[in-house]
Coordinates of N, CA and C in Angstrom, one line a residue:
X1 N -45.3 64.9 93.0 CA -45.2 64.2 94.3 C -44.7 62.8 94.1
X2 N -44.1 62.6 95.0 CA -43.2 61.4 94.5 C -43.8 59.9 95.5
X3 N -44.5 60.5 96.7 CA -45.3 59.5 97.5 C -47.1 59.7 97.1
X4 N -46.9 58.7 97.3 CA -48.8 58.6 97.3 C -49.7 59.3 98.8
X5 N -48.9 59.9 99.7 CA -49.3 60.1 100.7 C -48.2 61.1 101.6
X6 N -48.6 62.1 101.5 CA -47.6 63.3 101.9 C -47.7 63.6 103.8
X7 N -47.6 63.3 104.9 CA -47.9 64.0 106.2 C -47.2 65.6 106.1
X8 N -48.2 66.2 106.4 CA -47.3 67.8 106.6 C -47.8 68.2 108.7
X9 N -47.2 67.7 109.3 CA -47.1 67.9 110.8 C -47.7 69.4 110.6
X10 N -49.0 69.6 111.4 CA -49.4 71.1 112.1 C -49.3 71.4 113.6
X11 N -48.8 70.5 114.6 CA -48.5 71.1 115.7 C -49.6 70.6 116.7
X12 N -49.6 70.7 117.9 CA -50.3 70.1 118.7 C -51.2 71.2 119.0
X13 N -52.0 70.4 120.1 CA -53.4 71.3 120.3 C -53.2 71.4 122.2
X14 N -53.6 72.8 122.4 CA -53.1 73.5 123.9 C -53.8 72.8 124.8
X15 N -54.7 72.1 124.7 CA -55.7 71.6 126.0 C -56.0 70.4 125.6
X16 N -56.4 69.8 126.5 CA -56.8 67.9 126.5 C -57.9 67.3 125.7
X17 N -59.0 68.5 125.9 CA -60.0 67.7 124.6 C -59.8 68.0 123.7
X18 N -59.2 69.4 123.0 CA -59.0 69.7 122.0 C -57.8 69.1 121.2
X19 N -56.7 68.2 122.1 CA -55.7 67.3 122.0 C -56.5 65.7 121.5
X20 N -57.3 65.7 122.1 CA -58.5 64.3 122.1 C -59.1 64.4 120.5
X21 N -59.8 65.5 120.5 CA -60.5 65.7 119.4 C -59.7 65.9 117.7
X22 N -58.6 66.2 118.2 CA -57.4 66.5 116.8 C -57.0 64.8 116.6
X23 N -56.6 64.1 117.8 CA -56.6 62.4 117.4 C -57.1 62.0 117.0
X24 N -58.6 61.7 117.3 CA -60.2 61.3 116.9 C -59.8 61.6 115.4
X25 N -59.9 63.1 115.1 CA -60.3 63.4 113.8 C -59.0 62.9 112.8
X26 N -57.9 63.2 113.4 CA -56.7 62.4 112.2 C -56.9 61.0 111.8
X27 N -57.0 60.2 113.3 CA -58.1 58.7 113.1 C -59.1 58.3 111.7
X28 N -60.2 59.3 111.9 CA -61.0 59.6 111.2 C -60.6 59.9 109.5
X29 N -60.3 60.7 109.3 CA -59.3 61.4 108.1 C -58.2 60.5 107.5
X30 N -57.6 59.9 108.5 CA -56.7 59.0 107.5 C -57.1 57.2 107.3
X31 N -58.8 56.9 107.9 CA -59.5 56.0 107.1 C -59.7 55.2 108.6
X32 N -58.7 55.1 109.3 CA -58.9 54.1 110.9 C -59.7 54.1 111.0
X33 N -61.0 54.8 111.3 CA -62.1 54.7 111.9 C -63.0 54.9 110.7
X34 N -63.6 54.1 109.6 CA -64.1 54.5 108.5 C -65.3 55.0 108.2
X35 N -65.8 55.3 107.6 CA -67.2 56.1 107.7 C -68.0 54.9 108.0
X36 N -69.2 55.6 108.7 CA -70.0 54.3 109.4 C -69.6 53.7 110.5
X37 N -68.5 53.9 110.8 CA -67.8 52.9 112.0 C -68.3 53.8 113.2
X38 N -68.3 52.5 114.2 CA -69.1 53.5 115.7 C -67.7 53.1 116.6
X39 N -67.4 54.4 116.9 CA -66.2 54.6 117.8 C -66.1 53.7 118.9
X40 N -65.1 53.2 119.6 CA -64.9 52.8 120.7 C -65.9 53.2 121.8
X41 N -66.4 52.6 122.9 CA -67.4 53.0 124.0 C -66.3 54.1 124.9
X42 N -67.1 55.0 125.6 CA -66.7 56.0 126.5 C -65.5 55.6 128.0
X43 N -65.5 54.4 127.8 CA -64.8 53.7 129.2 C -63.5 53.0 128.4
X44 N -63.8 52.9 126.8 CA -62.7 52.3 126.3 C -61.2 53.9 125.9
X45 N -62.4 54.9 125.3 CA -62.0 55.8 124.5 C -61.2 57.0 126.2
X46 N -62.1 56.9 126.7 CA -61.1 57.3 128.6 C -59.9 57.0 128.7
X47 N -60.0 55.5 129.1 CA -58.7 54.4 128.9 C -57.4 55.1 128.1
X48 N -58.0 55.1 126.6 CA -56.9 55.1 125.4 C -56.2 56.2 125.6
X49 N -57.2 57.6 126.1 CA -56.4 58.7 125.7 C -55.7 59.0 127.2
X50 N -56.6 58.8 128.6 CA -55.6 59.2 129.8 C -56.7 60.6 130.0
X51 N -58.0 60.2 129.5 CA -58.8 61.4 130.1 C -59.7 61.4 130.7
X52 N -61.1 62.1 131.4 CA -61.8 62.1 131.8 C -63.1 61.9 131.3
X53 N -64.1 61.6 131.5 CA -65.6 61.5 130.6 C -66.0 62.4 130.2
X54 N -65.7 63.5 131.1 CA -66.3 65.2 130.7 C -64.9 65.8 129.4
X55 N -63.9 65.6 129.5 CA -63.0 65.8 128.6 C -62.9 65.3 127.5
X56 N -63.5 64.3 127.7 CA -63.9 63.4 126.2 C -65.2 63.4 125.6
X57 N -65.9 63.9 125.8 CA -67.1 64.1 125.8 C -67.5 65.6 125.3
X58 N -66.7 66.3 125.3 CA -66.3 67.8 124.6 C -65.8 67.7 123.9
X59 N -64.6 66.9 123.7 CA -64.2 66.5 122.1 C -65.1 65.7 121.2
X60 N -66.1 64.8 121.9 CA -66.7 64.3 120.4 C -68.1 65.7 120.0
X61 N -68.3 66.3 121.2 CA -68.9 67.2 120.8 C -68.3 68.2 119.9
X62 N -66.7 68.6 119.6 CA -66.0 69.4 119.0 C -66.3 68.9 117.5
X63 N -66.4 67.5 117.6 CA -66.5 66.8 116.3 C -67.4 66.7 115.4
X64 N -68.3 66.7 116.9 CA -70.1 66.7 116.2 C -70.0 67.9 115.7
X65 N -69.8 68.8 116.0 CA -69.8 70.1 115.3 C -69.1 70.4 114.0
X66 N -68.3 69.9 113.8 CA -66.9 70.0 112.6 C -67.7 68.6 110.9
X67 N -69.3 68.2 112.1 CA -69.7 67.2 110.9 C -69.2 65.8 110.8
X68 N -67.9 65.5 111.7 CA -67.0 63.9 111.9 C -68.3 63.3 112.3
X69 N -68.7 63.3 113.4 CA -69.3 62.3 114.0 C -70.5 62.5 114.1
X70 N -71.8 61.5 114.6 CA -72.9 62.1 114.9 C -73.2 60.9 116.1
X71 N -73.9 61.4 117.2 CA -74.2 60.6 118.4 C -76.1 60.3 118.5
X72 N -76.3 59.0 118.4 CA -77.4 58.7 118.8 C -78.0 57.9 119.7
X73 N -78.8 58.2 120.7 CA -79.2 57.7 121.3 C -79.2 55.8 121.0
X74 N -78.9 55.0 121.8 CA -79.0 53.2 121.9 C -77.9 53.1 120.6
X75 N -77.5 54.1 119.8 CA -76.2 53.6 118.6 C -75.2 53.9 119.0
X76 N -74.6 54.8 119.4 CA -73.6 55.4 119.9 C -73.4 56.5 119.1
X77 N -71.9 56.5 118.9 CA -70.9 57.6 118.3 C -70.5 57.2 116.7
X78 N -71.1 57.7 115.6 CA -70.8 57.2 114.7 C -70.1 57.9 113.4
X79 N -69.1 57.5 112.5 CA -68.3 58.3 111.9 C -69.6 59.1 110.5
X80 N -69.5 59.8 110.4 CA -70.3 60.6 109.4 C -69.5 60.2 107.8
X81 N -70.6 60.5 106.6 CA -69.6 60.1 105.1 C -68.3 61.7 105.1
X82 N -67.5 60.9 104.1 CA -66.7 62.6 104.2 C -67.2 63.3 103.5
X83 N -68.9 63.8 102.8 CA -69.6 64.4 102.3 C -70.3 65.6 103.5
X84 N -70.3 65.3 104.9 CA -70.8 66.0 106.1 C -69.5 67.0 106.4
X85 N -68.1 66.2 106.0 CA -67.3 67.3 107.2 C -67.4 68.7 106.3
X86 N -66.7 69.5 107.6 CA -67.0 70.8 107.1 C -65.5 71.2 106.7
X87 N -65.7 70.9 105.5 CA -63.9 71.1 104.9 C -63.7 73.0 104.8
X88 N -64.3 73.7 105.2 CA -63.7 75.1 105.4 C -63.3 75.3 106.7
X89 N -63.4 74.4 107.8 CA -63.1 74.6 109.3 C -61.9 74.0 109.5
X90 N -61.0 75.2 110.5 CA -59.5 75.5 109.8 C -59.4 73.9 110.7
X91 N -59.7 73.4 111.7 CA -58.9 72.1 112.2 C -58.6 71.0 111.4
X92 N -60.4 70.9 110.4 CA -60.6 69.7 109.8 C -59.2 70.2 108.6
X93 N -59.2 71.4 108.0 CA -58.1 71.3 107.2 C -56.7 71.2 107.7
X94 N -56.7 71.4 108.7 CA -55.1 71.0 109.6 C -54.9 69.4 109.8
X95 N -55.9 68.8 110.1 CA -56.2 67.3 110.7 C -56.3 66.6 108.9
X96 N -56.3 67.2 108.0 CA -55.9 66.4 106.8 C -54.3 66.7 106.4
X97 N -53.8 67.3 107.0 CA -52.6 67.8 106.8 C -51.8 66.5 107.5
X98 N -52.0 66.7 109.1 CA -51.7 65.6 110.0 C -52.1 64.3 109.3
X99 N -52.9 63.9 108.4 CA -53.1 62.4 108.3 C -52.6 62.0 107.1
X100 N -52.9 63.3 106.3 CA -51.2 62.7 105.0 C -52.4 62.7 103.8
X101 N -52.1 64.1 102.9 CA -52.8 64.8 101.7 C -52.3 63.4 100.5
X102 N -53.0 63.6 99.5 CA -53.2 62.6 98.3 C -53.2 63.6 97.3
X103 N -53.5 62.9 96.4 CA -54.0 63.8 95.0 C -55.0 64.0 94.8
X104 N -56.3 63.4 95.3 CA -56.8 63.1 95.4 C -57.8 64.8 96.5
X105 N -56.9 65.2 97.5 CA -56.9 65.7 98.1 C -57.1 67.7 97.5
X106 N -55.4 67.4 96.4 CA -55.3 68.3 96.4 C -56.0 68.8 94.7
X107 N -56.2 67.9 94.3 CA -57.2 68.1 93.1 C -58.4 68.8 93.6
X108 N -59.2 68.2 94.7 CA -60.1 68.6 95.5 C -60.1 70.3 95.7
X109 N -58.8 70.7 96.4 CA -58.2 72.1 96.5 C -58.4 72.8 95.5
X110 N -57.8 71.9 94.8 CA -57.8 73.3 93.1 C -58.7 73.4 92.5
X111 N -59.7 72.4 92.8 CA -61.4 72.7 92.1 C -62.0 73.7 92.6
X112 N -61.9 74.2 94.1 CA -62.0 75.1 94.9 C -61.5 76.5 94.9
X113 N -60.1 76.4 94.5 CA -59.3 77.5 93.7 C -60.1 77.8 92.1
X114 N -60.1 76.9 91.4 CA -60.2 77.4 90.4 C -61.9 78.0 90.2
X115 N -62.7 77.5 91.6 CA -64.0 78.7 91.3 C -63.7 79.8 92.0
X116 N -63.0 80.4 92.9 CA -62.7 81.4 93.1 C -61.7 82.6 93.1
X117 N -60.4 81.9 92.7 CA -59.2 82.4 92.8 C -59.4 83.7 90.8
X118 N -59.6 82.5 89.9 CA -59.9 83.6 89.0 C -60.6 84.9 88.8
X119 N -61.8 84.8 89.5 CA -62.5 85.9 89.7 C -61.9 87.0 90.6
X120 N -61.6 86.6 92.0 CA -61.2 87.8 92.6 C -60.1 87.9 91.7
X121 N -58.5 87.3 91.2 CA -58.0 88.1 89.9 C -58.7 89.2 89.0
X122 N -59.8 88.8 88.5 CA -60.7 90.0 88.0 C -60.8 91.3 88.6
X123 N -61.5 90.8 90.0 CA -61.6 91.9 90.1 C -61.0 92.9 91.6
X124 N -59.6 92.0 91.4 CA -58.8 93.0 92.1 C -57.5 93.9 90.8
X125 N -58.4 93.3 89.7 CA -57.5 94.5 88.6 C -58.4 95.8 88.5
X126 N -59.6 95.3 89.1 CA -60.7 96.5 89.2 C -60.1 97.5 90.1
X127 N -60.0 97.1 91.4 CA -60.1 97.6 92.3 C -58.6 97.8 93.5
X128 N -57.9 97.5 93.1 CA -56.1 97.2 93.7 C -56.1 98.4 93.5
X129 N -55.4 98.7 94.5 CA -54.9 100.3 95.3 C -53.1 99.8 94.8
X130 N -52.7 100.7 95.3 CA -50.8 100.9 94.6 C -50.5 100.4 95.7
X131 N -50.8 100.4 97.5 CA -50.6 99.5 98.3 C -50.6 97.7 98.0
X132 N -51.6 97.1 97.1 CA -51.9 96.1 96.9 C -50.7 95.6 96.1
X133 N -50.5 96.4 94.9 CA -49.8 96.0 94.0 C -48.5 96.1 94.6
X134 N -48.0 97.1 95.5 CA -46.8 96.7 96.6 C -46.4 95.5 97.1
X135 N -47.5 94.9 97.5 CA -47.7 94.0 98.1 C -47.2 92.7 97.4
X136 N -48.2 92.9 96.1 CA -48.2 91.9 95.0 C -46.5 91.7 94.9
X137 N -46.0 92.8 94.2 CA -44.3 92.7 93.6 C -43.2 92.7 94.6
X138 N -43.7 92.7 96.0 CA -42.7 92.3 97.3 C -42.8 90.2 97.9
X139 N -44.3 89.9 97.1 CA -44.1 88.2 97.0 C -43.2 87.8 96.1
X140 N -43.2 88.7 95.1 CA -42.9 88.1 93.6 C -41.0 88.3 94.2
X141 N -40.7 89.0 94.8 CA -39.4 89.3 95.1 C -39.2 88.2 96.0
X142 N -39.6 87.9 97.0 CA -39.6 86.9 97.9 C -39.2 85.5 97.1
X143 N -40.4 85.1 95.8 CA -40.3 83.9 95.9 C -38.6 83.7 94.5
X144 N -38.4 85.3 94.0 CA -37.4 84.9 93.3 C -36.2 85.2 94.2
X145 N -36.0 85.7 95.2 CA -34.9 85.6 96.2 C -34.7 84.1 97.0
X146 N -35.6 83.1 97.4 CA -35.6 82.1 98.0 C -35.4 80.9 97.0
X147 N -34.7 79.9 97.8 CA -34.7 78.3 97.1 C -36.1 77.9 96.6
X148 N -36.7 77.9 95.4 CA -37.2 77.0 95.4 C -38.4 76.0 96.4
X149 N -37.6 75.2 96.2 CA -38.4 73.8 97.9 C -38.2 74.2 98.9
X150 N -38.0 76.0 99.1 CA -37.7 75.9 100.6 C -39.1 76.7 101.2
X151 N -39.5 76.6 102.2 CA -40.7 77.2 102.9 C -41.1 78.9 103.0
X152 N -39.7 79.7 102.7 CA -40.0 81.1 102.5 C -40.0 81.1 100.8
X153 N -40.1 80.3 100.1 CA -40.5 80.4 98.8 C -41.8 79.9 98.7
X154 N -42.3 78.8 99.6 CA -43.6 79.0 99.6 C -44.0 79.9 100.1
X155 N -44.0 80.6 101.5 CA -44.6 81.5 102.2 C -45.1 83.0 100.8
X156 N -43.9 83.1 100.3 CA -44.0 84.3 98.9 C -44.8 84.0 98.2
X157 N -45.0 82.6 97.7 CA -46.3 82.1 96.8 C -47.7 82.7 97.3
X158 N -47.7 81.6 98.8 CA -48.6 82.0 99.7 C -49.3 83.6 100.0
X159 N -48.2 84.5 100.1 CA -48.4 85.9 100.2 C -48.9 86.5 98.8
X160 N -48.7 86.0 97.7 CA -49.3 86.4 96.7 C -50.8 86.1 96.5
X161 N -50.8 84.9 96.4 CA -52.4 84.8 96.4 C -53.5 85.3 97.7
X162 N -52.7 85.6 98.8 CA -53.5 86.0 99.8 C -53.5 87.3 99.8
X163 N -52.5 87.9 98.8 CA -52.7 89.4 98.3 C -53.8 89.2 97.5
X164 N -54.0 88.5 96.3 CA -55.0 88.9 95.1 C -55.9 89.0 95.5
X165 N -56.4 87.9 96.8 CA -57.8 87.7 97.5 C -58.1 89.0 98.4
X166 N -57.0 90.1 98.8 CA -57.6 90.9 99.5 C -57.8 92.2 98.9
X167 N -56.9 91.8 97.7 CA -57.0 93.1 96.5 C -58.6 93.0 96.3
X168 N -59.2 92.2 95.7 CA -60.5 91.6 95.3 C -61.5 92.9 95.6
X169 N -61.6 93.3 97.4 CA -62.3 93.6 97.8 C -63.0 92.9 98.2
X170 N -63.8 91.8 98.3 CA -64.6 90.7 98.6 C -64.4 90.1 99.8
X171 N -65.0 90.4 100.9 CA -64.8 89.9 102.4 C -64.9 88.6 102.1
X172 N -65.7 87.8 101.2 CA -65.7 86.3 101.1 C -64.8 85.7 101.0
X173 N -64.3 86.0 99.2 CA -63.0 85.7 99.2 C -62.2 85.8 100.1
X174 N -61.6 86.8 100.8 CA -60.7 87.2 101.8 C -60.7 85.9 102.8
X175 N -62.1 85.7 103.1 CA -61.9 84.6 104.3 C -62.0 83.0 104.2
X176 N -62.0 82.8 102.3 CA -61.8 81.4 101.9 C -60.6 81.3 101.7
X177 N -59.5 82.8 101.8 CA -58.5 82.1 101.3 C -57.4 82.5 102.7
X178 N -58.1 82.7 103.6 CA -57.6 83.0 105.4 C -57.9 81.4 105.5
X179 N -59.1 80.7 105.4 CA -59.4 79.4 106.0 C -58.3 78.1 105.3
X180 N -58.3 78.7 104.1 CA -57.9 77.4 103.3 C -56.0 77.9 103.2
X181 N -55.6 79.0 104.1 CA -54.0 79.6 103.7 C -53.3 78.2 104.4
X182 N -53.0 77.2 105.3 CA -52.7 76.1 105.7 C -52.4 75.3 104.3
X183 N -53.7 74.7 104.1 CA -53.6 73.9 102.9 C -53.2 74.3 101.8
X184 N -53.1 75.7 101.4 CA -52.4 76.1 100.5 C -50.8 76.5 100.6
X185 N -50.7 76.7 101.1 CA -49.3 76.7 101.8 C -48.5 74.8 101.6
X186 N -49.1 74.0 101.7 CA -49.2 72.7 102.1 C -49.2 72.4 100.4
X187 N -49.9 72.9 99.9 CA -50.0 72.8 98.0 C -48.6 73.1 97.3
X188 N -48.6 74.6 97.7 CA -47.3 74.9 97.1 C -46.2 74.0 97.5
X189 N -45.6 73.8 98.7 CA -44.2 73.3 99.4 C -44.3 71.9 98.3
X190 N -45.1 71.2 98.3 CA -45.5 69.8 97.4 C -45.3 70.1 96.2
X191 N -45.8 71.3 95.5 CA -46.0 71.5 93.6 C -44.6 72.4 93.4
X192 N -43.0 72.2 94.8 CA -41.8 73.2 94.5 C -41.6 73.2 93.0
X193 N -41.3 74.1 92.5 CA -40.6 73.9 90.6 C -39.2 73.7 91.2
X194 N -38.6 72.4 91.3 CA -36.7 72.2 91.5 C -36.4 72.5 90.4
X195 N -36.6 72.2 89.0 CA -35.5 72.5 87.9 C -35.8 73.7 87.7
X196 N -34.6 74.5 87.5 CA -34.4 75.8 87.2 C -35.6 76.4 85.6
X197 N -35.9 75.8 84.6 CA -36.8 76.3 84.1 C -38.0 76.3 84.2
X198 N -38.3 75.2 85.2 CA -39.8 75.3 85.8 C -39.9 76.1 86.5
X199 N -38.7 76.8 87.6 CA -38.5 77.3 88.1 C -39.3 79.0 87.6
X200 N -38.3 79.1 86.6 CA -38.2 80.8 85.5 C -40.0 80.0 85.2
X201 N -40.5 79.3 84.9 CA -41.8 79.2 84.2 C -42.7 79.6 85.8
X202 N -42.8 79.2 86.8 CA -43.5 79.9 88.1 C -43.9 80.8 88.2
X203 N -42.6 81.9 88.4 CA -41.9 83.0 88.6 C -42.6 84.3 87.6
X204 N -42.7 83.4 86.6 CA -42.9 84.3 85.6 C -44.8 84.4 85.1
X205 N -45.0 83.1 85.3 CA -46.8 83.1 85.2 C -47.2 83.9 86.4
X206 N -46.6 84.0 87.6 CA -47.1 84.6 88.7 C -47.0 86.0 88.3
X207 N -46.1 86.4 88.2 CA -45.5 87.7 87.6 C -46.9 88.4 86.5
X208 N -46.9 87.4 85.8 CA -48.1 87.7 84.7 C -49.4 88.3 85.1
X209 N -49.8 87.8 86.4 CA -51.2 87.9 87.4 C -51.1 89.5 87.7
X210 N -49.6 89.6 88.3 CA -49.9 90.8 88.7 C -49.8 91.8 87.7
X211 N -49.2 91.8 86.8 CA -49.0 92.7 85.6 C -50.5 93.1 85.2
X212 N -51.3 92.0 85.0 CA -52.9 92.2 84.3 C -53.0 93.0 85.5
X213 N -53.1 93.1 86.9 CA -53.7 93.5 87.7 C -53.3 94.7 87.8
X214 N -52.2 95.1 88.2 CA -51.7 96.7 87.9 C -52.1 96.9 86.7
X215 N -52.4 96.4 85.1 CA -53.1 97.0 84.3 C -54.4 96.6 84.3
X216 N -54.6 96.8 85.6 CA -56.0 96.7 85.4 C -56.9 96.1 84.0
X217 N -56.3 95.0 83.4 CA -57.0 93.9 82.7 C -57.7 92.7 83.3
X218 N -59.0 92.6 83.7 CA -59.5 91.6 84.4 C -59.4 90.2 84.0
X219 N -59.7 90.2 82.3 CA -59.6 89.2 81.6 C -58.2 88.3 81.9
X220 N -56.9 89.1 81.6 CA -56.3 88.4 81.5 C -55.5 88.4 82.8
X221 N -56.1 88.8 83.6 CA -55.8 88.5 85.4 C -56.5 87.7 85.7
X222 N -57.7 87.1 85.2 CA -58.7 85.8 85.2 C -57.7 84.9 84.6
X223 N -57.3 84.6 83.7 CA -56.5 84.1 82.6 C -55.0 83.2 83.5
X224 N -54.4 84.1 83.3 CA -53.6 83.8 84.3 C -53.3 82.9 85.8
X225 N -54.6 83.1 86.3 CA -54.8 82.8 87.3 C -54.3 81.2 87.4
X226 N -55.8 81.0 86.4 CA -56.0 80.0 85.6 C -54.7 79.0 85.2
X227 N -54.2 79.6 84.6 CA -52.7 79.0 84.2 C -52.2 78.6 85.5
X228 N -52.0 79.5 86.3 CA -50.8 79.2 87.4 C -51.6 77.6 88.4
X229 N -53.0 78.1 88.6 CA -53.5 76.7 89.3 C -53.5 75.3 88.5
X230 N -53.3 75.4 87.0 CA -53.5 74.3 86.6 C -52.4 73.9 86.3
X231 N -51.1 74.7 86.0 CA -49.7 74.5 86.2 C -49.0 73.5 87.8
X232 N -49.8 74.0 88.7 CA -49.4 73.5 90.1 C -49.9 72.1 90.1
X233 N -51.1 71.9 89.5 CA -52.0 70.5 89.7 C -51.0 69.5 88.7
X234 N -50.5 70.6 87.8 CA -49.6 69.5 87.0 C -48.2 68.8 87.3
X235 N -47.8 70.0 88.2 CA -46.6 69.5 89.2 C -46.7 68.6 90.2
X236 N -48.2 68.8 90.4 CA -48.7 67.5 91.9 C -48.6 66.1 91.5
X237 N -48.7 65.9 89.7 CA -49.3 65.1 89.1 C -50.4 64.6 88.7
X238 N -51.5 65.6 89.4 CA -53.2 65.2 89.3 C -53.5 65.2 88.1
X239 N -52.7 65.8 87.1 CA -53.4 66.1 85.9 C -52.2 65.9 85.0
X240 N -52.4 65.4 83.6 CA -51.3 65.2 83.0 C -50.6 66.1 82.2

């Protein structure tokens, strides 16, 4: 990464609180409104955005729910530590995308990966059907047909690991790595391999995942895994 602070735009929100509440929270998320801080009063926070009291008033309740905020009676509206948000709720991880990922950020990510991404490798060498592994060696085609830095070379990355997770069998997995596919998508386009032997080095450790996995080696489909997320963290620069 070449900035200390990456924005990856996710698109706007269809209705007015939920437009209100994505502001609030990028606010929030990218430090303006710092933990502990008590929001603007309801006549200021109307004003700012061009809304109603009942429309704004559903967004901080969107928030209160997402863990941002908490409302108390004679205190007001006040920012929660970032120890409350609920970092598996797909907005909060869209609304860090909007406010501009760190390393900080995505080291966070891979600690998250690295408790679960190894295992379901395990044990979708268990359990992968010839559909799966279809699946597997049609990413692996993808991301050697595509540039590189370009977004359908992520998307192939993307399609692979959200293969492994569904090979797994594990409805959990399946839906940590449905919640967190945004951000990970957002990891890869960041950790592109540009030089052509980084490139062949990618390509080829991914490649490795699925091999253990069609031979049904769990260990070194664990193994692997392993490599490929700590390889990425090393292209972010998180790690030396």
């Amino acid at each position: 990464m070449s900035a200390q602070l990456v924005v990856i735009p996710t698109g706007r929100s269809h209705s007015n609180h939920a437009e209100v509440a994505r502001s609030i929270g990028v606010d929030i998320i990218a430090g303006r409104y710092p933990e502990g801080t008590k929001l603007p009063g309801d006549a200021e926070l109307t004003r700012i955005f061009g809304v109603s009291r009942p429309v704004l008033r559903e967004s901080v309740k969107t928030l209160v729910a997402k863990g941002l905020l908490s409302t108390k009676a004679r205190v007001g509206t006040v920012v929660r530590e970032r120890g409350a948000w609920n970092m598996f709720d797909v907005d909060v991880l869209a609304w860090h995308l909007d406010a501009g990922i760190d390393k900080l950020f995505l080291r966070d990510l891979a600690e998250i990966r690295l408790a679960v991404e190894p295992r379901a490798a395990a044990l979708a060498a268990e359990r992968r059907t010839a559909a799966d592994i279809e699946h597997l060696r049609a990413s692996i085609a993808m991301m050697r047909r595509e540039e590189s830095d370009s977004g359908a070379f992520a998307d192939g990355d993307l399609s692979l690991h959200i293969g492994v997770a569904n090979a797994s069998g594990n409805p959990f997995m399946r839906s940590i790595g449905g919640v967190i596919e945004a951000a990970l998508r957002a990891s890869f386009l960041l950790s592109a391999p540009i030089a052509e032997r980084e490139r062949d080095i990618v390509i080829l450790s991914h490649e490795q995942i699925v091999d253990a996995i069609e031979d049904r080696d769990g260990e070194a489909a664990s193994a692997a895994m392993t490599h490929v997320i700590f390889n990425g963290l090393r292209r972010h620069g998180a790690i030396g």
